[in-house]
CSV table of C-alpha atoms in Angstrom, one decimal:
chain,number,residue,atom,x,y,z
A,1,MET,CA,45.4,-10.3,-57.9
A,2,GLU,CA,48.1,-7.8,-59.6
A,3,GLN,CA,50.5,-8.4,-62.2
A,4,HIS,CA,53.3,-6.0,-62.4
A,5,PHE,CA,56.4,-5.9,-64.6
A,6,ILE,CA,58.9,-2.9,-66.1
A,7,LEU,CA,58.9,-2.1,-69.4
A,8,ARG,CA,62.3,-0.8,-70.8
A,9,LEU,CA,61.9,1.1,-74.2
A,10,LYS,CA,65.3,1.2,-76.0
A,11,ASP,CA,66.8,3.6,-78.3
A,12,GLY,CA,64.5,7.0,-78.0
A,13,LEU,CA,61.3,5.1,-78.2
A,14,LYS,CA,59.3,6.4,-75.5
A,15,LYS,CA,59.9,9.8,-77.4
A,16,VAL,CA,57.8,8.1,-80.8
A,17,ILE,CA,55.4,5.5,-78.6
A,18,ASN,CA,52.6,6.8,-76.5
A,19,LEU,CA,52.1,3.2,-74.5
A,20,THR,CA,48.5,5.0,-74.2
A,21,GLU,CA,47.7,3.7,-77.6
A,22,SER,CA,49.9,0.9,-77.3
A,23,THR,CA,48.9,-2.9,-77.2
A,24,LEU,CA,51.2,-5.3,-75.9
A,25,GLU,CA,51.4,-9.2,-77.3
A,26,SER,CA,53.1,-12.2,-75.8
A,27,ILE,CA,54.9,-14.6,-78.7
A,28,ASP,CA,56.2,-16.7,-76.2
A,29,SER,CA,57.5,-17.0,-72.1
A,30,GLU,CA,60.9,-15.0,-73.9
A,31,ARG,CA,59.3,-13.1,-76.7
A,32,VAL,CA,56.4,-9.9,-77.0
A,33,GLN,CA,55.7,-7.3,-79.4
A,34,LEU,CA,54.7,-3.5,-79.0
A,35,VAL,CA,52.4,-2.5,-81.5
A,36,HIS,CA,51.5,0.8,-82.0
A,37,ASN,CA,49.8,2.4,-85.4
A,38,ASN,CA,50.0,-1.0,-86.2
A,39,LYS,CA,53.5,-1.4,-86.5
A,40,LYS,CA,55.2,-3.9,-84.6
A,41,TYR,CA,58.3,-4.2,-82.3
A,42,PRO,CA,59.9,-6.5,-80.9
A,43,GLY,CA,61.2,-7.2,-77.1
A,44,ILE,CA,61.9,-9.7,-75.1
A,45,ILE,CA,62.0,-10.9,-72.0
A,46,ILE,CA,64.4,-10.8,-68.8
A,47,ARG,CA,63.9,-12.9,-65.0
A,48,LEU,CA,65.3,-10.5,-62.9
A,49,PRO,CA,67.9,-12.2,-60.8
A,50,CYS,CA,66.4,-10.0,-57.7
A,51,ILE,CA,62.8,-9.1,-57.0
A,52,ILE,CA,61.5,-6.1,-56.4
A,53,ASP,CA,58.4,-4.8,-54.5
A,54,THR,CA,55.9,-2.5,-55.3
A,55,HIS,CA,53.7,-0.8,-53.5
A,56,LYS,CA,50.7,2.0,-53.1
A,57,THR,CA,49.9,4.7,-50.9
A,58,LEU,CA,46.5,6.8,-50.6
A,59,ASP,CA,48.0,9.1,-48.3
A,60,LYS,CA,51.7,9.6,-48.7
A,61,LYS,CA,52.4,8.4,-45.2
A,62,GLN,CA,51.1,4.9,-45.2
A,63,TYR,CA,52.5,2.3,-47.9
A,64,TYR,CA,50.9,-1.3,-48.7
A,65,LYS,CA,52.7,-3.8,-51.2
A,66,VAL,CA,51.0,-5.1,-53.6
A,67,CYS,CA,53.4,-7.4,-56.1
A,68,ASP,CA,56.4,-8.9,-56.5
A,69,VAL,CA,58.1,-7.8,-59.6
A,70,SER,CA,60.6,-10.6,-61.3
A,71,THR,CA,59.9,-9.6,-64.5
A,72,LEU,CA,61.8,-7.1,-67.6
A,73,ILE,CA,60.6,-6.2,-70.9
A,74,VAL,CA,62.9,-4.5,-72.9
A,75,ILE,CA,61.4,-3.0,-76.2
A,76,TYR,CA,63.7,-2.5,-79.7
A,77,PRO,CA,63.4,-0.8,-82.5
A,78,ASN,CA,63.7,-3.0,-85.5
A,79,TYR,CA,65.2,-6.8,-85.5
A,80,ASP,CA,68.3,-6.0,-86.3
A,81,TYR,CA,69.6,-6.6,-82.5
A,82,ASP,CA,71.4,-10.1,-81.3
A,83,PHE,CA,68.2,-10.5,-78.9
A,84,GLU,CA,69.9,-13.9,-77.4
A,85,ARG,CA,73.1,-11.4,-76.6
A,86,GLU,CA,71.4,-9.1,-75.0
A,87,ARG,CA,69.1,-11.4,-72.6
A,88,ARG,CA,72.5,-12.9,-71.8
A,89,ILE,CA,73.4,-9.2,-70.4
A,90,LEU,CA,70.3,-8.2,-69.0
A,91,GLU,CA,69.6,-11.3,-66.9
A,92,ILE,CA,72.9,-11.4,-65.2
A,93,SER,CA,72.2,-7.7,-63.8
A,94,GLY,CA,69.7,-6.0,-61.5
A,95,LEU,CA,68.4,-2.8,-62.0
A,96,SER,CA,70.2,-0.5,-59.5
A,97,ALA,CA,74.2,-0.1,-59.3
A,98,PRO,CA,75.2,-2.5,-56.4
A,99,LEU,CA,73.3,-5.4,-58.0
A,100,LYS,CA,75.7,-5.1,-61.4
A,101,TYR,CA,76.6,-8.1,-62.9
A,102,VAL,CA,75.4,-9.6,-59.7
A,103,LYS,CA,74.6,-13.6,-60.8
A,104,MET,CA,78.0,-13.5,-61.2
A,105,ARG,CA,79.4,-12.5,-58.0
A,106,ARG,CA,76.7,-13.3,-55.4
A,107,PHE,CA,75.3,-16.0,-57.2
A,108,LYS,CA,76.9,-20.0,-57.0
A,109,LYS,CA,77.8,-21.1,-60.0
A,110,ASN,CA,75.5,-24.2,-61.7
A,111,VAL,CA,77.9,-27.5,-61.9
A,112,THR,CA,77.9,-28.6,-65.7
A,113,GLY,CA,80.7,-30.5,-66.4
A,114,LYS,CA,79.8,-33.0,-63.9
A,115,ILE,CA,75.9,-33.6,-64.9
A,116,HIS,CA,77.3,-36.5,-67.4
A,117,LEU,CA,78.9,-38.2,-64.7
A,118,ILE,CA,75.9,-38.1,-62.2
A,119,ASN,CA,73.3,-39.4,-64.8
A,120,GLU,CA,75.7,-42.6,-65.5
A,121,ILE,CA,76.1,-42.7,-61.1
A,122,GLU,CA,72.3,-43.1,-61.3
A,123,GLN,CA,71.6,-45.3,-64.3
A,124,LYS,CA,74.3,-47.5,-62.5
A,125,VAL,CA,72.7,-47.8,-59.6
A,126,ASN,CA,69.0,-48.6,-60.5
A,127,GLU,CA,70.6,-51.8,-63.0
A,128,LEU,CA,71.8,-53.0,-60.0
A,129,LEU,CA,68.8,-52.6,-57.7
A,130,GLU,CA,66.8,-54.2,-61.0
A,131,LYS,CA,69.5,-56.9,-60.5
A,132,ASP,CA,69.0,-57.2,-56.9
A,133,LYS,CA,65.7,-57.8,-57.3
A,134,ARG,CA,65.4,-60.5,-60.0
A,135,ALA,CA,68.5,-62.3,-57.9
A,136,LYS,CA,67.5,-65.3,-56.0
A,137,LYS,CA,70.9,-65.6,-54.2
A,138,VAL,CA,73.6,-62.4,-53.6
A,139,GLU,CA,77.5,-63.7,-52.9
A,140,ILE,CA,80.2,-60.9,-52.1
A,141,GLU,CA,83.3,-61.8,-53.8
A,142,GLY,CA,86.4,-60.2,-53.1
A,143,ASP,CA,89.8,-60.2,-54.8
A,144,VAL,CA,92.9,-61.2,-52.9
A,145,GLN,CA,95.1,-59.7,-55.1
A,146,GLU,CA,93.6,-56.0,-55.1
A,147,LYS,CA,95.4,-53.1,-53.8
A,148,VAL,CA,93.8,-51.5,-50.9
A,149,ASP,CA,95.1,-47.8,-49.8
A,150,ASP,CA,96.9,-47.8,-46.4
A,151,ASP,CA,94.6,-46.0,-44.3
A,152,ILE,CA,91.8,-47.7,-45.5
A,153,LEU,CA,93.4,-51.3,-43.9
A,154,ASP,CA,94.7,-49.3,-40.7
A,155,ILE,CA,90.6,-48.9,-39.7
A,156,VAL,CA,90.1,-52.2,-41.2
A,157,ALA,CA,92.6,-53.8,-38.6
A,158,GLU,CA,91.6,-51.2,-35.9
A,159,ILE,CA,87.7,-52.5,-36.1
A,160,GLU,CA,88.9,-56.0,-35.9
A,161,SER,CA,90.6,-55.3,-32.9
A,162,ASN,CA,87.9,-53.7,-31.4
A,163,LEU,CA,86.0,-57.0,-32.0
A,164,GLU,CA,87.6,-59.5,-29.8
A,165,PRO,CA,85.5,-61.1,-27.5
A,166,SER,CA,85.1,-59.7,-24.5
A,167,LYS,CA,86.8,-60.6,-21.6
A,168,ILE,CA,83.0,-61.0,-19.3
A,169,ASN,CA,81.3,-63.7,-19.9
A,170,ILE,CA,77.7,-64.7,-17.7
A,171,LYS,CA,78.4,-68.6,-18.2
A,172,ASN,CA,81.8,-67.8,-16.2
A,173,LEU,CA,79.7,-66.0,-13.1
A,174,GLU,CA,77.3,-68.0,-13.3
A,175,THR,CA,80.0,-71.3,-13.0
A,176,ALA,CA,81.0,-69.2,-9.1
A,177,ASN,CA,78.1,-71.4,-7.5
A,178,VAL,CA,76.5,-67.9,-6.6
A,179,HIS,CA,72.4,-67.5,-7.1
A,180,PHE,CA,71.0,-64.4,-8.9
A,181,ASP,CA,67.4,-64.2,-8.3
A,182,THR,CA,66.7,-61.1,-7.6
A,183,PRO,CA,64.2,-59.0,-10.2
A,184,GLU,CA,67.1,-57.0,-11.2
A,185,ILE,CA,69.6,-59.6,-12.1
A,186,ILE,CA,66.9,-61.9,-13.9
A,187,GLU,CA,65.9,-58.9,-16.0
A,188,LEU,CA,69.6,-57.8,-16.2
A,189,LYS,CA,70.3,-61.7,-17.9
A,190,LYS,CA,67.5,-60.9,-20.5
A,191,GLU,CA,68.8,-58.0,-21.7
A,192,ILE,CA,72.1,-59.1,-21.7
A,193,GLU,CA,70.9,-62.0,-24.2
A,194,GLN,CA,69.3,-60.1,-26.4
A,195,GLN,CA,72.5,-58.1,-26.9
A,196,GLU,CA,74.5,-61.7,-27.5
A,197,ASN,CA,72.3,-62.3,-29.9
A,198,LEU,CA,72.7,-58.6,-31.7
A,199,VAL,CA,76.2,-58.9,-31.7
A,200,LYS,CA,75.9,-62.5,-33.8
A,201,ASN,CA,73.8,-61.5,-36.0
A,202,ALA,CA,75.1,-57.9,-36.9
A,203,LEU,CA,76.8,-57.9,-40.3
A,204,ASN,CA,78.0,-54.4,-40.2
A,205,PRO,CA,81.1,-54.1,-38.2
A,206,ILE,CA,80.2,-50.9,-37.2
A,207,LEU,CA,77.2,-52.5,-36.0
A,208,GLN,CA,78.6,-54.6,-34.2
A,209,GLN,CA,81.3,-52.5,-32.8
A,210,ARG,CA,78.5,-50.9,-31.4
A,211,PHE,CA,76.3,-53.6,-29.9
A,212,LYS,CA,79.6,-55.5,-28.3
A,213,VAL,CA,80.5,-51.7,-26.1
A,214,LYS,CA,77.1,-51.8,-24.7
A,215,LEU,CA,76.8,-55.7,-23.8
A,216,GLU,CA,80.4,-54.9,-22.3
A,217,ALA,CA,78.9,-52.8,-20.3
A,218,LEU,CA,75.3,-55.0,-19.3
A,219,GLN,CA,77.7,-56.8,-18.1
A,220,LYS,CA,79.6,-55.1,-16.0
A,221,LYS,CA,77.0,-54.2,-14.6
A,222,LEU,CA,75.9,-57.7,-14.1
A,223,GLU,CA,78.9,-58.4,-12.5
A,224,ASP,CA,78.9,-55.4,-10.4
A,225,LEU,CA,75.4,-57.0,-8.7
A,226,CYS,CA,77.1,-60.4,-7.9
A,227,ASN,CA,79.9,-58.9,-6.1
A,228,GLU,CA,77.2,-56.9,-3.9
A,229,ASN,CA,75.6,-59.7,-3.2
């Protein structure tokens, strides 16, 4: 498989260097050097913000994609350059004019200011999970004098009002001297009993409210069947 990159020679080096008689040596993932006539020219590796396709053609009519190019290598005449500054300038732009400073204009900025907060939160969560695993008993305690936002109080009051016991009760229906012996009613009673257990055992108020709504619907359905009989 072919690997392509773009080679750029700075400050008139292309008039001095014959690339067919030169070798390119890699130093690390960010630096290279070009050797020509036993003289070494420093270079840097730039990761382009945009990928470029390279193509080949045999008849100048049909073109075949060969490789994706995402690397730019810049060769300098000497070591007197600030290579880190050069890298920062080149990495934010593409090759064509519309892509100048594209990394600053179009790409989303990395959120670096809150990284330490994220690490602290993850550490605290892991510590709490470890304590929860080692705990033999868990108790939830609340401070009565804690100041709570008014909006939260309104939401809690609304949830509690919605969790009032339903006015429809199966026992009241059973005391009406009506005998429900159809298979549909028997199956419906079983579903209501299961739903009552879910409401009773639910610890989350929101889940309990959902189970309550379904229970009321089942009880209403049972009441309608009783009236029909």
